[in-house]
CSV table of C-alpha atoms and ligand atoms in Angstrom, one decimal:
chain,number,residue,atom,x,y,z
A,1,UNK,CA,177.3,-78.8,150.9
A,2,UNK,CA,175.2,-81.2,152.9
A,3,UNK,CA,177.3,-84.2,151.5
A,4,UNK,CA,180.4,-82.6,152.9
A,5,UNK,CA,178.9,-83.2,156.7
A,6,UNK,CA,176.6,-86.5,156.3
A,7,UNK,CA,177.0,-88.7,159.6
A,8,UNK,CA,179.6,-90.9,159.8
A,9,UNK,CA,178.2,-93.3,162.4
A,10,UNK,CA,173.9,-94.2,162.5
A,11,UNK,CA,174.2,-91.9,165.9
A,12,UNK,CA,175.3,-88.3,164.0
A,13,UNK,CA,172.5,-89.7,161.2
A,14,UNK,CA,170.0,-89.6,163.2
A,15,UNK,CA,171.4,-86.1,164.7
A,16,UNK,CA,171.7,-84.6,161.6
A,17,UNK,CA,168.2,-85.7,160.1
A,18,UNK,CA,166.8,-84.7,164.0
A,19,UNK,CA,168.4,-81.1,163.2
A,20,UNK,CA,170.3,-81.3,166.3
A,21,UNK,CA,173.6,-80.7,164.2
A,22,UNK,CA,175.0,-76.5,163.8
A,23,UNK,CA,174.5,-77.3,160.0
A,24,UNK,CA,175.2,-73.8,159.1
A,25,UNK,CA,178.4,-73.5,161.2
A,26,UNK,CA,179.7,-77.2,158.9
A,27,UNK,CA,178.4,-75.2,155.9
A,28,UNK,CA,180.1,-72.0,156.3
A,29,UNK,CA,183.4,-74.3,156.2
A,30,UNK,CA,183.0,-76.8,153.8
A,31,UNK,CA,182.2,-74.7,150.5
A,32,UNK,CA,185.5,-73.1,151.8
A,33,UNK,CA,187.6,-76.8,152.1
A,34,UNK,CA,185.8,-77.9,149.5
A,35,UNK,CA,187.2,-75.3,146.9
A,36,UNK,CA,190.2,-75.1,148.5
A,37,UNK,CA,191.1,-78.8,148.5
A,38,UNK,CA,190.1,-78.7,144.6
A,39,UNK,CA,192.5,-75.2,143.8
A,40,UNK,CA,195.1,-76.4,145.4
A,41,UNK,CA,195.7,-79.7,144.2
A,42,UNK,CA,195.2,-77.9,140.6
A,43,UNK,CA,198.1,-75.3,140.9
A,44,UNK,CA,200.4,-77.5,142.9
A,45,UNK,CA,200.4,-79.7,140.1
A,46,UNK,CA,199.2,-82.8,142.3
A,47,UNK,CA,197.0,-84.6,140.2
A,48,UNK,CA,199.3,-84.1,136.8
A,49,UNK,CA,202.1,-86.0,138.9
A,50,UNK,CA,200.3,-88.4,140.6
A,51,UNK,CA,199.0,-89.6,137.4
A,52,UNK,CA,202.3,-89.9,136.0
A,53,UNK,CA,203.8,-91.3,139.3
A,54,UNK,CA,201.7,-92.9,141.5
A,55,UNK,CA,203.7,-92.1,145.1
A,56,UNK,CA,203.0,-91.9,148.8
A,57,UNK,CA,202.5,-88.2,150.4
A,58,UNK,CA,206.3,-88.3,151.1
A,59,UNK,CA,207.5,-88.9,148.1
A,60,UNK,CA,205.6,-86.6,146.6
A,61,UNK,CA,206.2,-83.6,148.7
A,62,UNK,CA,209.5,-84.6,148.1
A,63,UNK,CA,209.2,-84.6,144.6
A,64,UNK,CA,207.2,-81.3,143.9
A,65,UNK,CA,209.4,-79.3,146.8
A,66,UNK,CA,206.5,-78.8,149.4
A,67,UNK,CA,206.2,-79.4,153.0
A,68,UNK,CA,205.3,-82.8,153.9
A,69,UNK,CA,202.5,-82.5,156.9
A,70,UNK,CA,200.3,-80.2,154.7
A,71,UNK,CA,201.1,-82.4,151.5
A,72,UNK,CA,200.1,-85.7,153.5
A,73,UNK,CA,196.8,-83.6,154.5
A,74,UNK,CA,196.3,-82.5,151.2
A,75,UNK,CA,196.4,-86.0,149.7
A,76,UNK,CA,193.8,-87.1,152.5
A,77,UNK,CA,191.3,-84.7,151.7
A,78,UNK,CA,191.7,-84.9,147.8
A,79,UNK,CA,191.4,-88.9,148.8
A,80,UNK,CA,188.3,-88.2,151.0
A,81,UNK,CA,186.8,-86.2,148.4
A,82,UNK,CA,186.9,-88.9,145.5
A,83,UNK,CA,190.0,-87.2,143.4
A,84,UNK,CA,192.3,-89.8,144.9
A,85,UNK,CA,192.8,-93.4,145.9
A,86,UNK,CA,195.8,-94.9,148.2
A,87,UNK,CA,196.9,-98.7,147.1
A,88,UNK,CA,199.8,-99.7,148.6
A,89,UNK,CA,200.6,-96.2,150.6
A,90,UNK,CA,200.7,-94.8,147.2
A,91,UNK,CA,198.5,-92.3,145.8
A,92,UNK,CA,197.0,-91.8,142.5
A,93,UNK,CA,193.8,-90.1,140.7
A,94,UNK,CA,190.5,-91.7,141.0
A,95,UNK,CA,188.8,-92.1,137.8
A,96,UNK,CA,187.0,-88.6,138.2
A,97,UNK,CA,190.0,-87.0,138.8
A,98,UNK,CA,191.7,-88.4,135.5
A,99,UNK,CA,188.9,-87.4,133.5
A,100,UNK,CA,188.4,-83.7,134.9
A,101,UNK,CA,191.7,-82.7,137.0
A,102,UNK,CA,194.8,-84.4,134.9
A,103,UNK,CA,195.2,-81.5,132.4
A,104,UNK,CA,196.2,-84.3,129.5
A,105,UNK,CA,192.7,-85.4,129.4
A,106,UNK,CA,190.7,-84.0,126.5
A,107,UNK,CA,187.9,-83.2,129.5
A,108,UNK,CA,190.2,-81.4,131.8
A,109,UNK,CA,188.8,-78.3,133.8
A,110,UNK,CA,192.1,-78.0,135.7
A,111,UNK,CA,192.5,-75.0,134.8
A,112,UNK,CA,189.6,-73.4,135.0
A,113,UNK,CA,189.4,-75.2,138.4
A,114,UNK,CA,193.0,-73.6,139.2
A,115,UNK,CA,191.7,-70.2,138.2
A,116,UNK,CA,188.7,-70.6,140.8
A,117,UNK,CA,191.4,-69.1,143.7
A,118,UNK,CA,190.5,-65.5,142.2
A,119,UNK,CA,186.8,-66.0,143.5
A,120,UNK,CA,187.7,-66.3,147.2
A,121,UNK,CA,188.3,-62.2,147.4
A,122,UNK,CA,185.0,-61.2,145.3
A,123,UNK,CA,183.2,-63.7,148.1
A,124,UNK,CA,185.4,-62.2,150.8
A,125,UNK,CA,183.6,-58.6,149.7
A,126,UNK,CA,180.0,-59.7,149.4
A,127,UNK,CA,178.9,-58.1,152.7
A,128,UNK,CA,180.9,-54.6,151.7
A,129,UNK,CA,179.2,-55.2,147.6
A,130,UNK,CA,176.0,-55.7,149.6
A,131,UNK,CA,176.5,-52.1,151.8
A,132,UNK,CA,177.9,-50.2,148.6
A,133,UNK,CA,180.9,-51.0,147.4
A,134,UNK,CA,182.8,-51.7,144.1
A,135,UNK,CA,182.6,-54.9,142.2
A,136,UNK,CA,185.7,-56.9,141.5
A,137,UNK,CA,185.5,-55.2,137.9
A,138,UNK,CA,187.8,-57.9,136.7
A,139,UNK,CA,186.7,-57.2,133.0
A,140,UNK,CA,188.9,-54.0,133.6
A,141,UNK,CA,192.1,-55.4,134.4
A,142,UNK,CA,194.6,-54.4,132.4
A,143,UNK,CA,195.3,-55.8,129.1
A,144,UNK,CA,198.7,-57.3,130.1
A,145,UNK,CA,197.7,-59.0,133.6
A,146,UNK,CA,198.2,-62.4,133.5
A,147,UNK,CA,195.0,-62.7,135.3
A,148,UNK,CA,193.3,-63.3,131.3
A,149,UNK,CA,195.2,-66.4,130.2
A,150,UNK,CA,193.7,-67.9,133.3
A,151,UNK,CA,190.4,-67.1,132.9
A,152,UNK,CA,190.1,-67.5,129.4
A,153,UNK,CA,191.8,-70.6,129.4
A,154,UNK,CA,189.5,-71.7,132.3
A,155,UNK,CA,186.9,-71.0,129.6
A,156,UNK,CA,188.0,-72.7,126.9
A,157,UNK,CA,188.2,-76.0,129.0
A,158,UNK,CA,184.6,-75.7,128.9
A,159,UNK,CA,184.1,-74.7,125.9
A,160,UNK,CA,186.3,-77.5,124.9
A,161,UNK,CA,184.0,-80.1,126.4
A,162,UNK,CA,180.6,-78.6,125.2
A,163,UNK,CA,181.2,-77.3,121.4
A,164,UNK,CA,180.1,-80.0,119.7
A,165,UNK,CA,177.0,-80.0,121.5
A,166,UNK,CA,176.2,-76.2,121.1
A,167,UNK,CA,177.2,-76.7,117.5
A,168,UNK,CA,175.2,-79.4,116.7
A,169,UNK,CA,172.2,-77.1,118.4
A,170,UNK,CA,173.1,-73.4,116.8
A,171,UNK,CA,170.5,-73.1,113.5
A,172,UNK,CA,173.1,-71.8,110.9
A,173,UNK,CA,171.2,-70.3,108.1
A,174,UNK,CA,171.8,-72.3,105.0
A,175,UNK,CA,174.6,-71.0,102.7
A,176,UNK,CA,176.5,-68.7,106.0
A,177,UNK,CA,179.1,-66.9,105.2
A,178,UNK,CA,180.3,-65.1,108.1
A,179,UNK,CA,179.5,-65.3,111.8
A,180,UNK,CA,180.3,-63.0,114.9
A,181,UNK,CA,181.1,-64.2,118.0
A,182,UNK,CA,180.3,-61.3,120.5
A,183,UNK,CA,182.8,-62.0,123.7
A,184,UNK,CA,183.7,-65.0,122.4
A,185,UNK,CA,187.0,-65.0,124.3
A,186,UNK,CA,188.9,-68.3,123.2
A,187,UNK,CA,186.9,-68.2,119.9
A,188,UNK,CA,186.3,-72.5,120.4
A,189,UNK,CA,183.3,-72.2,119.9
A,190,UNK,CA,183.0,-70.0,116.5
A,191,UNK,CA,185.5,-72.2,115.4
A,192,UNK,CA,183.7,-75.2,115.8
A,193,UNK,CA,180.8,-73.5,114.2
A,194,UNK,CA,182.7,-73.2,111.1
A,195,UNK,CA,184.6,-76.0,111.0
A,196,UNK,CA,181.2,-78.1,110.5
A,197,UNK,CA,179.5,-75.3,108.6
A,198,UNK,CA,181.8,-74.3,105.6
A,199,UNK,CA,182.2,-71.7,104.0
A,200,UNK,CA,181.9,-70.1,107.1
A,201,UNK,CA,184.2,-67.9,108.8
A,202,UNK,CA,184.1,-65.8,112.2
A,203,UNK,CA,185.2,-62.6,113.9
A,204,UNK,CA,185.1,-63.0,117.5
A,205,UNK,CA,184.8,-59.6,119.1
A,206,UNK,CA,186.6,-59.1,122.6
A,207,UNK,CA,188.2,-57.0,124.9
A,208,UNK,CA,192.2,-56.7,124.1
A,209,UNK,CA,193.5,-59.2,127.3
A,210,UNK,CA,190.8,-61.8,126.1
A,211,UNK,CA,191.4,-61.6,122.2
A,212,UNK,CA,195.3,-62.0,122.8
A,213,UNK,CA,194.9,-65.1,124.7
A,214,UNK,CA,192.1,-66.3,122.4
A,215,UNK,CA,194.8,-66.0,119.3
A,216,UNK,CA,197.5,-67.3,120.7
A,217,UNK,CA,194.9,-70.6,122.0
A,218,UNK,CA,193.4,-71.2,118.6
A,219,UNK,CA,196.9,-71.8,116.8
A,220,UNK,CA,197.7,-73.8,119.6
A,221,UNK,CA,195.9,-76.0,118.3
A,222,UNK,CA,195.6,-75.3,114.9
A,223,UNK,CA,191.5,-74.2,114.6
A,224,UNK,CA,192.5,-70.5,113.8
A,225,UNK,CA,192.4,-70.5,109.9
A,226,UNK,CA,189.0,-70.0,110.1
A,227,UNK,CA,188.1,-67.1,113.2
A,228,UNK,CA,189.5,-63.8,113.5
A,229,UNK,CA,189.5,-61.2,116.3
A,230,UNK,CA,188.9,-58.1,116.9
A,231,UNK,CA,189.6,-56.2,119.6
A,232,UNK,CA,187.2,-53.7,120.3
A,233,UNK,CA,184.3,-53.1,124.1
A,234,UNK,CA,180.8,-54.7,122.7
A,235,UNK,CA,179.1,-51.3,124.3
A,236,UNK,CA,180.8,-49.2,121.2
A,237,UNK,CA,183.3,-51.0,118.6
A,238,UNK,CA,181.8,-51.3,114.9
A,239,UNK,CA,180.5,-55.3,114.8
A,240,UNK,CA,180.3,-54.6,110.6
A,241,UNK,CA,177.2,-55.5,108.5
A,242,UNK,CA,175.8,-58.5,106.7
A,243,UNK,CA,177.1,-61.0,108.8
A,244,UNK,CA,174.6,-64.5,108.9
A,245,UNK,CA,174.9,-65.5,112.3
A,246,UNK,CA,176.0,-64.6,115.7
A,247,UNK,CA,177.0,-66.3,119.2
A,248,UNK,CA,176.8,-64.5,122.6
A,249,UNK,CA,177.8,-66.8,124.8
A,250,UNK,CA,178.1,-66.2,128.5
A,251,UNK,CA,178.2,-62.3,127.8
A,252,UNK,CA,174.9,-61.3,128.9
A,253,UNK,CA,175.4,-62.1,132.7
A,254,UNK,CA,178.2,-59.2,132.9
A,255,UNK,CA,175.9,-56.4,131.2
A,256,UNK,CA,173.4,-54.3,132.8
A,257,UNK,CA,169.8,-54.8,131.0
A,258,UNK,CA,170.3,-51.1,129.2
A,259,UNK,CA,173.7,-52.3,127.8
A,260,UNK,CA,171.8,-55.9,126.6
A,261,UNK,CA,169.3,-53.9,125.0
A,262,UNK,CA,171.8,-52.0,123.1
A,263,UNK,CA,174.1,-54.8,122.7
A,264,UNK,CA,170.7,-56.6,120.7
A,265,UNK,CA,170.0,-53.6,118.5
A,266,UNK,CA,173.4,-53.0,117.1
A,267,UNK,CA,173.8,-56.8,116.3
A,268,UNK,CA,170.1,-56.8,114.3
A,269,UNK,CA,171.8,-54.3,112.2
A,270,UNK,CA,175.0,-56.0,111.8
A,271,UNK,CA,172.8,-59.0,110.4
A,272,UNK,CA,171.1,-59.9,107.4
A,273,UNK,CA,167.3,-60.0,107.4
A,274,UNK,CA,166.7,-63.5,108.5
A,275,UNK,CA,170.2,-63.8,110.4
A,276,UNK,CA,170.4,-65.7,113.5
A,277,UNK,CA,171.0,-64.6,116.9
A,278,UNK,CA,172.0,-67.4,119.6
A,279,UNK,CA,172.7,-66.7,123.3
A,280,UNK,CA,174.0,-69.1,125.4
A,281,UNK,CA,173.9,-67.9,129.0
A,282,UNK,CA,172.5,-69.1,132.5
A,283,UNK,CA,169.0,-67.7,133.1
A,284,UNK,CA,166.5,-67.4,136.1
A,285,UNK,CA,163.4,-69.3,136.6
A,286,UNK,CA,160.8,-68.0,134.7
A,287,UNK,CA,158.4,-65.7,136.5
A,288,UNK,CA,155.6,-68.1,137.6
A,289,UNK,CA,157.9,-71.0,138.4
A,290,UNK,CA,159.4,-68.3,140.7
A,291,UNK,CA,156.7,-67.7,142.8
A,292,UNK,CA,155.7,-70.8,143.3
A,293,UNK,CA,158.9,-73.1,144.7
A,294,UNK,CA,162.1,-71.1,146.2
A,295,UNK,CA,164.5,-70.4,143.9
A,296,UNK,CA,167.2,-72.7,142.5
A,297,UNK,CA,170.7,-72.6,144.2
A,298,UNK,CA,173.0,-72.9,141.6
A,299,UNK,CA,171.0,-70.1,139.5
A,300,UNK,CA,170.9,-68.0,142.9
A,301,UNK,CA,174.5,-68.4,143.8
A,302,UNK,CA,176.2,-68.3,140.3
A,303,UNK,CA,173.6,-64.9,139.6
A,304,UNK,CA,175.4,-63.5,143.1
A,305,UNK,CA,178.8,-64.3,141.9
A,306,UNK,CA,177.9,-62.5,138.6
A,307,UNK,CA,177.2,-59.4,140.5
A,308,UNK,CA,180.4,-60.0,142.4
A,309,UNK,CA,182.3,-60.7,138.9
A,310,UNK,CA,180.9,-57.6,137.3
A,311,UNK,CA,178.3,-55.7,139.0
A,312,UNK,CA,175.7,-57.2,137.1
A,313,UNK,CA,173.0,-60.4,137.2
A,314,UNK,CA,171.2,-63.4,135.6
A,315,UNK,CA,168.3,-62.6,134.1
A,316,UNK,CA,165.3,-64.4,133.6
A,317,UNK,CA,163.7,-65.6,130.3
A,318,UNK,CA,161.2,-62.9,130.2
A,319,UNK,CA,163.2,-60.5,130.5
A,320,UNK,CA,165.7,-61.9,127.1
A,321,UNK,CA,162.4,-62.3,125.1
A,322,UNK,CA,161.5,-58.4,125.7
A,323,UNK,CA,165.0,-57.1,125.2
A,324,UNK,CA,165.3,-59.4,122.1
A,325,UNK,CA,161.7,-58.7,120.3
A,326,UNK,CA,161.9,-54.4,121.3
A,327,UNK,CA,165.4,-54.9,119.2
A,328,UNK,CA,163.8,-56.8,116.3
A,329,UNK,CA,163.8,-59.9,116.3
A,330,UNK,CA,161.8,-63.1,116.6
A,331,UNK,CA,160.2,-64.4,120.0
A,332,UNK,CA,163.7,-67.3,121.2
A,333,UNK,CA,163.2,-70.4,121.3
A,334,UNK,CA,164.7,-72.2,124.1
A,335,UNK,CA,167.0,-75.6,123.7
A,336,UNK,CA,169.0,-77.6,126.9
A,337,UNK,CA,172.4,-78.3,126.8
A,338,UNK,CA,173.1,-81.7,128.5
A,339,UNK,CA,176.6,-81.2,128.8
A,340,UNK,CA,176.6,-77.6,130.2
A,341,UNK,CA,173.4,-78.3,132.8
A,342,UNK,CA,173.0,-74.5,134.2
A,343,UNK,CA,172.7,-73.1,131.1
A,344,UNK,CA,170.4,-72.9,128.1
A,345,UNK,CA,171.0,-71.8,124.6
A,346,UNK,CA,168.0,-69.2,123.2
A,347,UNK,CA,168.0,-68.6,119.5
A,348,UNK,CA,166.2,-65.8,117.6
A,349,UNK,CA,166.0,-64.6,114.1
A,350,UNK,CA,166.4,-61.2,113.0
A,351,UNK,CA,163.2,-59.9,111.5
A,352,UNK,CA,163.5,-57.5,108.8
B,1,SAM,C1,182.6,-65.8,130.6
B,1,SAM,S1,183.6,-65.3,129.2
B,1,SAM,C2,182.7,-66.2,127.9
B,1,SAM,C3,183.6,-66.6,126.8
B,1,SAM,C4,182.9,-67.4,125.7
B,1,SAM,N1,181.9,-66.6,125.0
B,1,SAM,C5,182.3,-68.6,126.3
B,1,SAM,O1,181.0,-68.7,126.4
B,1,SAM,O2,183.0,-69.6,126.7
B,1,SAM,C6,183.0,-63.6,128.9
B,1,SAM,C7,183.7,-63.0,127.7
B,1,SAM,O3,183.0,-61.7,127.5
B,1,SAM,C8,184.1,-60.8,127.3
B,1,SAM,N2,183.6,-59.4,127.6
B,1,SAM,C9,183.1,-59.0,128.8
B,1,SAM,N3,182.8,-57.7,128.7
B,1,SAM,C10,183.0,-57.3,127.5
B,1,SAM,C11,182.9,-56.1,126.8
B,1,SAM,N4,182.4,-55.0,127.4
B,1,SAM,N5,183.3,-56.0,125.5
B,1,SAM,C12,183.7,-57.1,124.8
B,1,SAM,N6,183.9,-58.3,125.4
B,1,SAM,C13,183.5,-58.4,126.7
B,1,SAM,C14,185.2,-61.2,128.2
B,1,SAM,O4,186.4,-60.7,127.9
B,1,SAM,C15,185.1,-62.7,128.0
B,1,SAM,O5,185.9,-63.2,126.9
């Protein structure tokens, strides 16, 4: 969060850089503002109506029924932050902000950005996770809580954004015929997978909150003719047999390395001989990168939050290889994702 408290004026420069500055008393706060600023402007609606109506704070505080003095300083720090720009006294998105934040753009994260607010409680816990307590568990909210049309909306933004990518990466064995999506939530991605691979169809396999919001998504928009669901807990519903191919994307991070293994073995029996096995996840540094430099922040922070999330971790390459080769299949190979920079997508075949 450094650019958050960068000097204003040569003299705080010159403090900063001179580590005379409390940096970690400016950092403690401005993760906090930073997030804050961002949610907020996503579930008041700000940037959707500034985009449609360019207006000063007034006007809109008027306009959305909310209290002028924290409107005018919300405006300022969505201004100061890049999401807004004032011409005239009148506000309106940035560029940035039209591309990611105005929920009619084909890019938009608002949502997902929106659902963020549920993460300020599992951080509030962190020191009571750390002495012993419960995770936030939020896998077992009930079926019914709104709580999953956030977060699997949230998803599908990205997933949104990064199909074409991953599906223009995934090795589909010639001739596929069926694919399973394990936790595939909003099913975008098995979808694209079949739309550019016919005959293929998918099952995505999810938990009952995540598959009903993943139906009722993918005839949104039309893409559903070609996935199915199934509601069913990946540690012990039936994932079928014969299947060509199968996605695990962002799954692996909320299971605890005896459920992975398990998890890997029932899916090489659910292929075909030479079926594939993809796994798009965020992973460690491998072990000798490790020790030699510190570890990465975004893979540190994001593996805490996992463990906040669900009780479990990211893990590192090494450890994917060993769980994947001890349940039968091939050594992965390893591909970036340009558009999804944390993560990486690992593919595997399984061996007969
Ligand atoms: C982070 S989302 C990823 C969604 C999608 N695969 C993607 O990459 O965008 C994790 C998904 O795993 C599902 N999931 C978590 N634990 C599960 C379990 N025990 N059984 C089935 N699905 C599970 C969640 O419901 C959610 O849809």
């Amino acid at each position: 969060m450094r650019m958050a408290i960068r000097g204003e004026t040569l003299a705080e420069r010159l403090a900063l850089r001179a580590r005379l500055a409390p940096v970690p008393a400016f950092e403690s706060m401005a993760g906090m503002a930073l997030s804050g600023v961002l949610v907020a402007g996503a579930r008041l609606g700000i940037l959707e109506r500034l985009a449609e109506h360019p207006a000063t704070a007034e006007a809109l505080a008027d306009d959305l029924a909310l209290r002028p003095e924290p409107t005018r300083l919300l405006v300022e720090a969505l201004e100061a932050l890049g999401y807004l720009r004032r011409r005239g006294g009148r506000y309106a998105p940035t560029r940035r902000a039209r591309r990611w934040l105005v929920p009619g753009s084909d890019r938009s994260v608002s949502r997902f950005v929106a659902a963020g607010g549920e993460h300020w409680e599992w951080w509030a816990g962190l020191p009571d996770v750390v002495r012993g307590g419960g995770t936030a568990a939020h896998h077992t909210a009930p079926a019914a809580a709104p709580y999953w049309r956030d977060y699997i909306t949230g998803q599908y933004e990205l997933a949104r954004y990064s199909a074409p990518e991953l599906a223009s990466a995934v090795r589909v064995p010639p001739g596929a015929r069926s694919m399973l999506d394990l936790g595939g939530g909003h099913g975008w991605f098995a979808a694209e997978l079949c739309r550019r691979n016919p005959p293929m169809r998918a099952l995505v396999v999810d938990l009952p909150g995540s598959a009903a919001v993943g139906r009722d998504l993918l005839a949104g928009t039309g893409q559903g003719r070609l996935v199915d669901f199934q509601e069913g807990d990946l540690r012990e519903t039936d994932l079928g047999t014969g299947h060509d191919l199968a996605l695990c994307g962002n799954l692996i991070h909320h299971f605890q390395p005896e459920e992975i293994l398990a998890l890997f073995r029932r899916t090489h029996a659910a292929l075909r001989p030479g079926g594939g096995l993809a796994i798009l996840d965020l992973f460690r540094e491998r072990e000798g990168h490790r020790r030699r430099r510190r570890p990465s922040a975004s893979a540190s922070c994001l593996g805490l939050f996992f463990h906040l999330s669900s009780g479990a971790a990211v893990y590192s390459p090494e450890q994917l290889t060993g769980w994947l080769t001890e349940a039968g299949f091939s050594p992965p190979r390893r591909t970036g994702l340009r558009r999804i920079p944390a993560q990486s997508l690992y593919q595997a075949t399984a061996l007969s």
